[in-house]
mmCIF file of N, CA and C in Angstrom:
data_model
loop_
_atom_site.group_PDB
_atom_site.id
_atom_site.type_symbol
_atom_site.label_atom_id
_atom_site.label_comp_id
_atom_site.label_asym_id
_atom_site.label_seq_id
_atom_site.Cartn_x
_atom_site.Cartn_y
_atom_site.Cartn_z
ATOM 1 N N MET A 2 -18.256 -0.906 1.571
ATOM 2 C CA MET A 2 -17.814 -0.866 0.191
ATOM 3 C C MET A 2 -16.291 -0.758 0.171
ATOM 4 N N TYR A 3 -15.684 -1.543 -0.679
ATOM 5 C CA TYR A 3 -14.218 -1.567 -0.759
ATOM 6 C C TYR A 3 -13.761 -1.462 -2.214
ATOM 7 N N ILE A 4 -12.683 -0.755 -2.390
ATOM 8 C CA ILE A 4 -11.946 -0.733 -3.654
ATOM 9 C C ILE A 4 -10.689 -1.562 -3.405
ATOM 10 N N HIS A 5 -10.386 -2.488 -4.323
ATOM 11 C CA HIS A 5 -9.231 -3.371 -4.151
ATOM 12 C C HIS A 5 -8.201 -3.120 -5.238
ATOM 13 N N LEU A 6 -6.954 -3.131 -4.836
ATOM 14 C CA LEU A 6 -5.813 -3.144 -5.752
ATOM 15 C C LEU A 6 -5.005 -4.362 -5.324
ATOM 16 N N LYS A 7 -4.999 -5.390 -6.133
ATOM 17 C CA LYS A 7 -4.357 -6.648 -5.748
ATOM 18 C C LYS A 7 -3.219 -6.997 -6.697
ATOM 19 N N GLY A 8 -2.152 -7.468 -6.093
ATOM 20 C CA GLY A 8 -1.020 -7.945 -6.879
ATOM 21 C C GLY A 8 -0.188 -6.855 -7.517
ATOM 22 N N LEU A 9 -0.154 -5.669 -6.904
ATOM 23 C CA LEU A 9 0.704 -4.606 -7.429
ATOM 24 C C LEU A 9 2.156 -5.050 -7.297
ATOM 25 N N LYS A 10 2.928 -4.918 -8.361
ATOM 26 C CA LYS A 10 4.331 -5.331 -8.360
ATOM 27 C C LYS A 10 5.213 -4.090 -8.460
ATOM 28 N N LEU A 11 6.105 -3.940 -7.480
ATOM 29 C CA LEU A 11 7.042 -2.823 -7.484
ATOM 30 C C LEU A 11 8.417 -3.309 -7.045
ATOM 31 N N PHE A 12 9.436 -2.676 -7.578
ATOM 32 C CA PHE A 12 10.807 -2.974 -7.179
ATOM 33 C C PHE A 12 11.237 -1.896 -6.199
ATOM 34 N N ALA A 13 11.864 -2.295 -5.083
ATOM 35 C CA ALA A 13 12.251 -1.311 -4.070
ATOM 36 C C ALA A 13 13.457 -1.804 -3.279
ATOM 37 N N TYR A 14 13.937 -0.946 -2.402
ATOM 38 C CA TYR A 14 15.165 -1.196 -1.642
ATOM 39 C C TYR A 14 14.896 -1.147 -0.138
ATOM 40 N N HIS A 15 14.114 -2.093 0.344
ATOM 41 C CA HIS A 15 13.813 -2.173 1.765
ATOM 42 C C HIS A 15 14.522 -3.381 2.365
ATOM 43 N N GLY A 16 14.931 -3.261 3.616
ATOM 44 C CA GLY A 16 15.512 -4.402 4.294
ATOM 45 C C GLY A 16 16.529 -4.002 5.334
ATOM 46 N N VAL A 17 16.788 -4.921 6.229
ATOM 47 C CA VAL A 17 17.745 -4.706 7.319
ATOM 48 C C VAL A 17 19.176 -4.957 6.838
ATOM 49 N N LEU A 18 19.363 -5.925 5.964
ATOM 50 C CA LEU A 18 20.700 -6.275 5.479
ATOM 51 C C LEU A 18 21.195 -5.253 4.465
ATOM 52 N N PRO A 19 22.481 -4.878 4.539
ATOM 53 C CA PRO A 19 23.029 -3.909 3.575
ATOM 54 C C PRO A 19 22.829 -4.343 2.126
ATOM 55 N N GLN A 20 22.916 -5.646 1.875
ATOM 56 C CA GLN A 20 22.721 -6.181 0.521
ATOM 57 C C GLN A 20 21.343 -5.824 -0.029
ATOM 58 N N GLU A 21 20.320 -5.859 0.828
ATOM 59 C CA GLU A 21 18.957 -5.572 0.388
ATOM 60 C C GLU A 21 18.818 -4.118 -0.069
ATOM 61 N N ASN A 22 19.596 -3.238 0.553
ATOM 62 C CA ASN A 22 19.536 -1.830 0.184
ATOM 63 C C ASN A 22 20.307 -1.519 -1.089
ATOM 64 N N LYS A 23 21.212 -2.403 -1.467
ATOM 65 C CA LYS A 23 21.990 -2.210 -2.696
ATOM 66 C C LYS A 23 21.352 -2.908 -3.887
ATOM 67 N N VAL A 24 20.928 -4.160 -3.676
ATOM 68 C CA VAL A 24 20.412 -4.983 -4.765
ATOM 69 C C VAL A 24 18.923 -4.748 -4.990
ATOM 70 N N GLY A 25 18.176 -4.570 -3.915
ATOM 71 C CA GLY A 25 16.735 -4.397 -4.022
ATOM 72 C C GLY A 25 16.018 -5.712 -4.218
ATOM 73 N N ALA A 26 14.701 -5.624 -4.271
ATOM 74 C CA ALA A 26 13.875 -6.819 -4.435
ATOM 75 C C ALA A 26 12.524 -6.422 -5.028
ATOM 76 N N GLU A 27 11.817 -7.425 -5.510
ATOM 77 C CA GLU A 27 10.456 -7.195 -5.996
ATOM 78 C C GLU A 27 9.489 -7.382 -4.832
ATOM 79 N N TYR A 28 8.493 -6.522 -4.792
ATOM 80 C CA TYR A 28 7.469 -6.556 -3.751
ATOM 81 C C TYR A 28 6.096 -6.673 -4.399
ATOM 82 N N THR A 29 5.201 -7.338 -3.701
ATOM 83 C CA THR A 29 3.806 -7.418 -4.108
ATOM 84 C C THR A 29 2.976 -6.743 -3.028
ATOM 85 N N ILE A 30 2.018 -5.934 -3.467
ATOM 86 C CA ILE A 30 1.181 -5.182 -2.529
ATOM 87 C C ILE A 30 -0.279 -5.432 -2.865
ATOM 88 N N ASN A 31 -1.063 -5.705 -1.821
ATOM 89 C CA ASN A 31 -2.515 -5.821 -1.938
ATOM 90 C C ASN A 31 -3.131 -4.741 -1.054
ATOM 91 N N LEU A 32 -4.081 -4.005 -1.601
ATOM 92 C CA LEU A 32 -4.770 -2.957 -0.852
ATOM 93 C C LEU A 32 -6.270 -3.162 -0.915
ATOM 94 N N SER A 33 -6.929 -2.945 0.207
ATOM 95 C CA SER A 33 -8.385 -2.863 0.273
ATOM 96 C C SER A 33 -8.699 -1.535 0.944
ATOM 97 N N LEU A 34 -9.454 -0.710 0.252
ATOM 98 C CA LEU A 34 -9.753 0.641 0.722
ATOM 99 C C LEU A 34 -11.248 0.775 0.964
ATOM 100 N N LYS A 35 -11.618 1.032 2.214
ATOM 101 C CA LYS A 35 -13.035 1.188 2.547
ATOM 102 C C LYS A 35 -13.451 2.629 2.272
ATOM 103 N N THR A 36 -14.494 2.747 1.449
ATOM 104 C CA THR A 36 -15.000 4.062 1.079
ATOM 105 C C THR A 36 -16.437 3.912 0.610
ATOM 106 N N ASP A 37 -17.134 5.004 0.543
ATOM 107 C CA ASP A 37 -18.520 4.975 0.061
ATOM 108 C C ASP A 37 -18.535 5.450 -1.390
ATOM 109 N N PHE A 38 -18.708 4.518 -2.308
ATOM 110 C CA PHE A 38 -18.765 4.893 -3.723
ATOM 111 C C PHE A 38 -20.174 4.749 -4.299
ATOM 112 N N SER A 39 -21.172 4.803 -3.438
ATOM 113 C CA SER A 39 -22.553 4.636 -3.895
ATOM 114 C C SER A 39 -22.968 5.728 -4.878
ATOM 115 N N LYS A 40 -22.502 6.942 -4.671
ATOM 116 C CA LYS A 40 -22.840 8.035 -5.581
ATOM 117 C C LYS A 40 -22.280 7.765 -6.991
ATOM 118 N N ALA A 41 -21.033 7.293 -7.050
ATOM 119 C CA ALA A 41 -20.417 6.960 -8.338
ATOM 120 C C ALA A 41 -21.117 5.780 -8.999
ATOM 121 N N ALA A 42 -21.604 4.853 -8.198
ATOM 122 C CA ALA A 42 -22.326 3.706 -8.745
ATOM 123 C C ALA A 42 -23.605 4.153 -9.441
ATOM 124 N N GLU A 43 -24.208 5.193 -8.910
ATOM 125 C CA GLU A 43 -25.439 5.713 -9.517
ATOM 126 C C GLU A 43 -25.177 6.561 -10.748
ATOM 127 N N ASN A 44 -24.157 7.436 -10.672
ATOM 128 C CA ASN A 44 -23.999 8.425 -11.745
ATOM 129 C C ASN A 44 -22.826 8.184 -12.693
ATOM 130 N N ASP A 45 -22.002 7.156 -12.434
ATOM 131 C CA ASP A 45 -20.904 6.788 -13.342
ATOM 132 C C ASP A 45 -19.876 7.911 -13.504
ATOM 133 N N ARG A 46 -19.608 8.641 -12.402
ATOM 134 C CA ARG A 46 -18.650 9.750 -12.439
ATOM 135 C C ARG A 46 -17.441 9.433 -11.559
ATOM 136 N N LEU A 47 -16.259 9.526 -12.146
ATOM 137 C CA LEU A 47 -15.019 9.256 -11.430
ATOM 138 C C LEU A 47 -14.844 10.196 -10.235
ATOM 139 N N GLU A 48 -15.329 11.409 -10.353
ATOM 140 C CA GLU A 48 -15.190 12.397 -9.289
ATOM 141 C C GLU A 48 -15.871 11.960 -7.990
ATOM 142 N N ASP A 49 -16.798 11.009 -8.070
ATOM 143 C CA ASP A 49 -17.553 10.573 -6.904
ATOM 144 C C ASP A 49 -17.049 9.263 -6.303
ATOM 145 N N THR A 50 -15.833 8.896 -6.665
ATOM 146 C CA THR A 50 -15.210 7.706 -6.090
ATOM 147 C C THR A 50 -13.722 7.972 -5.911
ATOM 148 N N THR A 51 -13.004 7.000 -5.443
ATOM 149 C CA THR A 51 -11.559 7.100 -5.277
ATOM 150 C C THR A 51 -10.887 6.613 -6.552
ATOM 151 N N ASP A 52 -10.054 7.457 -7.127
ATOM 152 C CA ASP A 52 -9.331 7.122 -8.354
ATOM 153 C C ASP A 52 -8.163 6.197 -7.990
ATOM 154 N N TYR A 53 -8.298 4.906 -8.279
ATOM 155 C CA TYR A 53 -7.280 3.951 -7.860
ATOM 156 C C TYR A 53 -5.947 4.154 -8.568
ATOM 157 N N SER A 54 -5.934 4.818 -9.732
ATOM 158 C CA SER A 54 -4.646 5.102 -10.372
ATOM 159 C C SER A 54 -3.859 6.122 -9.548
ATOM 160 N N LYS A 55 -4.551 7.037 -8.896
ATOM 161 C CA LYS A 55 -3.879 8.009 -8.023
ATOM 162 C C LYS A 55 -3.440 7.353 -6.714
ATOM 163 N N VAL A 56 -4.198 6.390 -6.242
ATOM 164 C CA VAL A 56 -3.770 5.624 -5.064
ATOM 165 C C VAL A 56 -2.475 4.889 -5.400
ATOM 166 N N PHE A 57 -2.403 4.289 -6.585
ATOM 167 C CA PHE A 57 -1.196 3.592 -7.007
ATOM 168 C C PHE A 57 -0.006 4.544 -7.053
ATOM 169 N N ASP A 58 -0.219 5.772 -7.531
ATOM 170 C CA ASP A 58 0.862 6.768 -7.543
ATOM 171 C C ASP A 58 1.378 7.034 -6.132
ATOM 172 N N THR A 59 0.470 7.095 -5.172
ATOM 173 C CA THR A 59 0.856 7.303 -3.773
ATOM 174 C C THR A 59 1.686 6.129 -3.267
ATOM 175 N N VAL A 60 1.260 4.912 -3.579
ATOM 176 C CA VAL A 60 1.999 3.723 -3.160
ATOM 177 C C VAL A 60 3.392 3.722 -3.776
ATOM 178 N N LYS A 61 3.489 4.001 -5.070
ATOM 179 C CA LYS A 61 4.790 4.040 -5.754
ATOM 180 C C LYS A 61 5.725 5.034 -5.087
ATOM 181 N N LYS A 62 5.207 6.197 -4.754
ATOM 182 C CA LYS A 62 6.016 7.249 -4.128
ATOM 183 C C LYS A 62 6.584 6.770 -2.792
ATOM 184 N N GLU A 63 5.769 6.138 -1.966
ATOM 185 C CA GLU A 63 6.240 5.661 -0.666
ATOM 186 C C GLU A 63 7.179 4.471 -0.804
ATOM 187 N N MET A 64 6.966 3.622 -1.796
ATOM 188 C CA MET A 64 7.848 2.468 -1.992
ATOM 189 C C MET A 64 9.247 2.893 -2.432
ATOM 190 N N LYS A 65 9.390 4.074 -3.000
ATOM 191 C CA LYS A 65 10.703 4.569 -3.424
ATOM 192 C C LYS A 65 11.570 5.010 -2.247
ATOM 193 N N VAL A 66 10.963 5.213 -1.085
ATOM 194 C CA VAL A 66 11.702 5.635 0.107
ATOM 195 C C VAL A 66 12.170 4.383 0.852
ATOM 196 N N PRO A 67 13.489 4.119 0.882
ATOM 197 C CA PRO A 67 13.980 2.909 1.544
ATOM 198 C C PRO A 67 13.655 2.904 3.044
ATOM 199 N N SER A 68 13.286 1.743 3.529
ATOM 200 C CA SER A 68 13.028 1.527 4.952
ATOM 201 C C SER A 68 13.630 0.191 5.347
ATOM 202 N N ARG A 69 13.919 0.047 6.604
ATOM 203 C CA ARG A 69 14.449 -1.225 7.091
ATOM 204 C C ARG A 69 13.347 -2.265 7.202
ATOM 205 N N LEU A 70 12.158 -1.842 7.660
ATOM 206 C CA LEU A 70 11.092 -2.787 7.971
ATOM 207 C C LEU A 70 9.857 -2.575 7.107
ATOM 208 N N LEU A 71 9.230 -3.677 6.706
ATOM 209 C CA LEU A 71 7.989 -3.598 5.955
ATOM 210 C C LEU A 71 6.886 -2.958 6.793
ATOM 211 N N GLU A 72 6.937 -3.152 8.091
ATOM 212 C CA GLU A 72 5.963 -2.532 8.990
ATOM 213 C C GLU A 72 5.976 -1.011 8.844
ATOM 214 N N HIS A 73 7.174 -0.455 8.710
ATOM 215 C CA HIS A 73 7.319 0.997 8.544
ATOM 216 C C HIS A 73 6.801 1.453 7.177
ATOM 217 N N VAL A 74 7.109 0.687 6.144
ATOM 218 C CA VAL A 74 6.628 1.020 4.800
ATOM 219 C C VAL A 74 5.101 1.019 4.768
ATOM 220 N N SER A 75 4.503 -0.008 5.349
ATOM 221 C CA SER A 75 3.045 -0.115 5.396
ATOM 222 C C SER A 75 2.425 1.086 6.109
ATOM 223 N N TYR A 76 2.993 1.463 7.227
ATOM 224 C CA TYR A 76 2.508 2.611 8.002
ATOM 225 C C TYR A 76 2.574 3.895 7.164
ATOM 226 N N ARG A 77 3.709 4.101 6.482
ATOM 227 C CA ARG A 77 3.864 5.314 5.664
ATOM 228 C C ARG A 77 2.861 5.341 4.514
ATOM 229 N N ILE A 78 2.646 4.192 3.881
ATOM 230 C CA ILE A 78 1.666 4.125 2.792
ATOM 231 C C ILE A 78 0.282 4.493 3.316
ATOM 232 N N ALA A 79 -0.121 3.894 4.438
ATOM 233 C CA ALA A 79 -1.444 4.181 5.002
ATOM 234 C C ALA A 79 -1.585 5.651 5.372
ATOM 235 N N ARG A 80 -0.587 6.191 6.020
ATOM 236 C CA ARG A 80 -0.636 7.603 6.425
ATOM 237 C C ARG A 80 -0.808 8.515 5.207
ATOM 238 N N HIS A 81 -0.059 8.236 4.165
ATOM 239 C CA HIS A 81 -0.119 9.050 2.954
ATOM 240 C C HIS A 81 -1.475 8.900 2.246
ATOM 241 N N ILE A 82 -2.006 7.696 2.184
ATOM 242 C CA ILE A 82 -3.323 7.490 1.556
ATOM 243 C C ILE A 82 -4.398 8.241 2.336
ATOM 244 N N PHE A 83 -4.387 8.150 3.663
ATOM 245 C CA PHE A 83 -5.378 8.891 4.463
ATOM 246 C C PHE A 83 -5.270 10.396 4.223
ATOM 247 N N GLN A 84 -4.047 10.904 4.073
ATOM 248 C CA GLN A 84 -3.863 12.334 3.823
ATOM 249 C C GLN A 84 -4.394 12.739 2.456
ATOM 250 N N ASP A 85 -4.123 11.926 1.444
ATOM 251 C CA ASP A 85 -4.488 12.282 0.066
ATOM 252 C C ASP A 85 -5.932 11.961 -0.298
ATOM 253 N N PHE A 86 -6.547 11.023 0.423
ATOM 254 C CA PHE A 86 -7.890 10.557 0.080
ATOM 255 C C PHE A 86 -8.756 10.544 1.340
ATOM 256 N N PRO A 87 -9.275 11.701 1.736
ATOM 257 C CA PRO A 87 -10.034 11.787 2.992
ATOM 258 C C PRO A 87 -11.299 10.941 3.021
ATOM 259 N N GLU A 88 -11.788 10.518 1.875
ATOM 260 C CA GLU A 88 -12.998 9.689 1.819
ATOM 261 C C GLU A 88 -12.748 8.254 2.269
ATOM 262 N N ILE A 89 -11.489 7.839 2.347
ATOM 263 C CA ILE A 89 -11.157 6.480 2.757
ATOM 264 C C ILE A 89 -11.161 6.401 4.283
ATOM 265 N N THR A 90 -11.867 5.406 4.818
ATOM 266 C CA THR A 90 -11.991 5.281 6.280
ATOM 267 C C THR A 90 -11.237 4.087 6.854
ATOM 268 N N GLU A 91 -10.843 3.155 5.993
ATOM 269 C CA GLU A 91 -10.088 1.984 6.455
ATOM 270 C C GLU A 91 -9.194 1.505 5.322
ATOM 271 N N ILE A 92 -7.999 1.059 5.690
ATOM 272 C CA ILE A 92 -7.034 0.551 4.715
ATOM 273 C C ILE A 92 -6.495 -0.778 5.222
ATOM 274 N N ARG A 93 -6.553 -1.784 4.371
ATOM 275 C CA ARG A 93 -5.911 -3.068 4.647
ATOM 276 C C ARG A 93 -4.768 -3.185 3.641
ATOM 277 N N ILE A 94 -3.564 -3.387 4.158
ATOM 278 C CA ILE A 94 -2.377 -3.473 3.306
ATOM 279 C C ILE A 94 -1.693 -4.814 3.538
ATOM 280 N N GLY A 95 -1.464 -5.542 2.463
ATOM 281 C CA GLY A 95 -0.604 -6.719 2.471
ATOM 282 C C GLY A 95 0.639 -6.362 1.689
ATOM 283 N N LEU A 96 1.799 -6.482 2.299
ATOM 284 C CA LEU A 96 3.061 -6.100 1.664
ATOM 285 C C LEU A 96 4.026 -7.277 1.772
ATOM 286 N N TYR A 97 4.490 -7.785 0.621
ATOM 287 C CA TYR A 97 5.263 -9.030 0.578
ATOM 288 C C TYR A 97 6.545 -8.855 -0.223
ATOM 289 N N LYS A 98 7.639 -9.311 0.349
ATOM 290 C CA LYS A 98 8.935 -9.319 -0.337
ATOM 291 C C LYS A 98 9.094 -10.670 -1.012
ATOM 292 N N GLN A 99 9.406 -10.636 -2.308
ATOM 293 C CA GLN A 99 9.622 -11.860 -3.070
ATOM 294 C C GLN A 99 11.061 -12.345 -2.860
ATOM 295 N N ASN A 100 11.248 -13.637 -2.709
ATOM 296 C CA ASN A 100 12.574 -14.254 -2.561
ATOM 297 C C ASN A 100 13.424 -13.569 -1.495
ATOM 298 N N PRO A 101 12.982 -13.527 -0.255
ATOM 299 C CA PRO A 101 13.743 -12.841 0.790
ATOM 300 C C PRO A 101 15.063 -13.554 1.088
ATOM 301 N N PRO A 102 16.113 -12.774 1.387
ATOM 302 C CA PRO A 102 17.424 -13.381 1.667
ATOM 303 C C PRO A 102 17.517 -13.856 3.112
ATOM 304 N N MET A 103 16.963 -15.027 3.387
ATOM 305 C CA MET A 103 16.980 -15.523 4.765
ATOM 306 C C MET A 103 17.509 -16.947 4.876
ATOM 307 N N GLY A 104 18.136 -17.446 3.825
ATOM 308 C CA GLY A 104 18.738 -18.768 3.888
ATOM 309 C C GLY A 104 17.742 -19.909 3.891
ATOM 310 N N ALA A 105 16.551 -19.660 3.377
ATOM 311 C CA ALA A 105 15.525 -20.703 3.311
ATOM 312 C C ALA A 105 14.849 -20.629 1.946
ATOM 313 N N ASP A 106 14.304 -21.741 1.529
ATOM 314 C CA ASP A 106 13.526 -21.765 0.297
ATOM 315 C C ASP A 106 12.157 -21.165 0.623
ATOM 316 N N CYS A 107 11.981 -19.911 0.270
ATOM 317 C CA CYS A 107 10.774 -19.181 0.656
ATOM 318 C C CYS A 107 10.326 -18.296 -0.501
ATOM 319 N N GLU A 108 9.103 -18.448 -0.887
ATOM 320 C CA GLU A 108 8.544 -17.676 -1.992
ATOM 321 C C GLU A 108 8.424 -16.192 -1.655
ATOM 322 N N GLN A 109 7.896 -15.908 -0.469
ATOM 323 C CA GLN A 109 7.742 -14.521 -0.063
ATOM 324 C C GLN A 109 7.534 -14.427 1.441
ATOM 325 N N THR A 110 7.896 -13.288 1.983
ATOM 326 C CA THR A 110 7.577 -12.980 3.379
ATOM 327 C C THR A 110 6.853 -11.645 3.375
ATOM 328 N N GLY A 111 6.058 -11.400 4.384
ATOM 329 C CA GLY A 111 5.365 -10.129 4.384
ATOM 330 C C GLY A 111 4.540 -9.894 5.619
ATOM 331 N N ILE A 112 3.795 -8.810 5.541
ATOM 332 C CA ILE A 112 2.944 -8.386 6.646
ATOM 333 C C ILE A 112 1.575 -7.992 6.112
ATOM 334 N N GLU A 113 0.613 -7.982 6.994
ATOM 335 C CA GLU A 113 -0.694 -7.430 6.673
ATOM 336 C C GLU A 113 -1.091 -6.523 7.826
ATOM 337 N N SER A 114 -1.529 -5.328 7.484
ATOM 338 C CA SER A 114 -1.925 -4.335 8.488
ATOM 339 C C SER A 114 -3.284 -3.776 8.129
ATOM 340 N N ILE A 115 -4.045 -3.446 9.162
ATOM 341 C CA ILE A 115 -5.328 -2.772 8.968
ATOM 342 C C ILE A 115 -5.282 -1.460 9.736
ATOM 343 N N TYR A 116 -5.554 -0.380 9.035
ATOM 344 C CA TYR A 116 -5.565 0.948 9.643
ATOM 345 C C TYR A 116 -6.958 1.543 9.469
ATOM 346 N N THR A 117 -7.448 2.207 10.499
ATOM 347 C CA THR A 117 -8.714 2.913 10.394
ATOM 348 C C THR A 117 -8.476 4.392 10.629
ATOM 349 N N LYS A 118 -9.377 5.193 10.148
ATOM 350 C CA LYS A 118 -9.263 6.641 10.264
ATOM 351 C C LYS A 118 -9.126 7.083 11.722
ATOM 352 N N THR A 119 -9.647 6.308 12.650
ATOM 353 C CA THR A 119 -9.583 6.678 14.066
ATOM 354 C C THR A 119 -8.232 6.361 14.701
ATOM 355 N N ASP A 120 -7.389 5.563 14.013
ATOM 356 C CA ASP A 120 -6.061 5.260 14.538
ATOM 357 C C ASP A 120 -5.217 6.530 14.593
ATOM 358 N N GLU A 121 -4.277 6.537 15.501
ATOM 359 C CA GLU A 121 -3.316 7.637 15.549
ATOM 360 C C GLU A 121 -2.308 7.410 14.424
ATOM 361 N N ILE A 122 -2.586 7.966 13.286
ATOM 362 C CA ILE A 122 -1.723 7.766 12.119
ATOM 363 C C ILE A 122 -1.503 9.069 11.384
#
């Protein structure tokens, strides 16, 4: 069972180039969170599932911390989600920078990472 948050749009200041840390860029984030929400499916109670609005708050908080690499941002997001939501056993994160400053006509660049509860995170 997975909960998905797709196409989250946030503005942040990540990047290796000094310009990226001053000007910032728009990022798109896709999350897939593996969890067992069967109890909530039966009883229609938010308490028995993962509140995706609170997951979004966690993502926003980590995106506000500047990092040089998207790999590092993804790792921090996963670590924080595992800490705040112990019911989640796997996280798939797609993190994409819109209009990256690399001298090419490119819509977006990004990474995708999969973290499991058993990873050293």
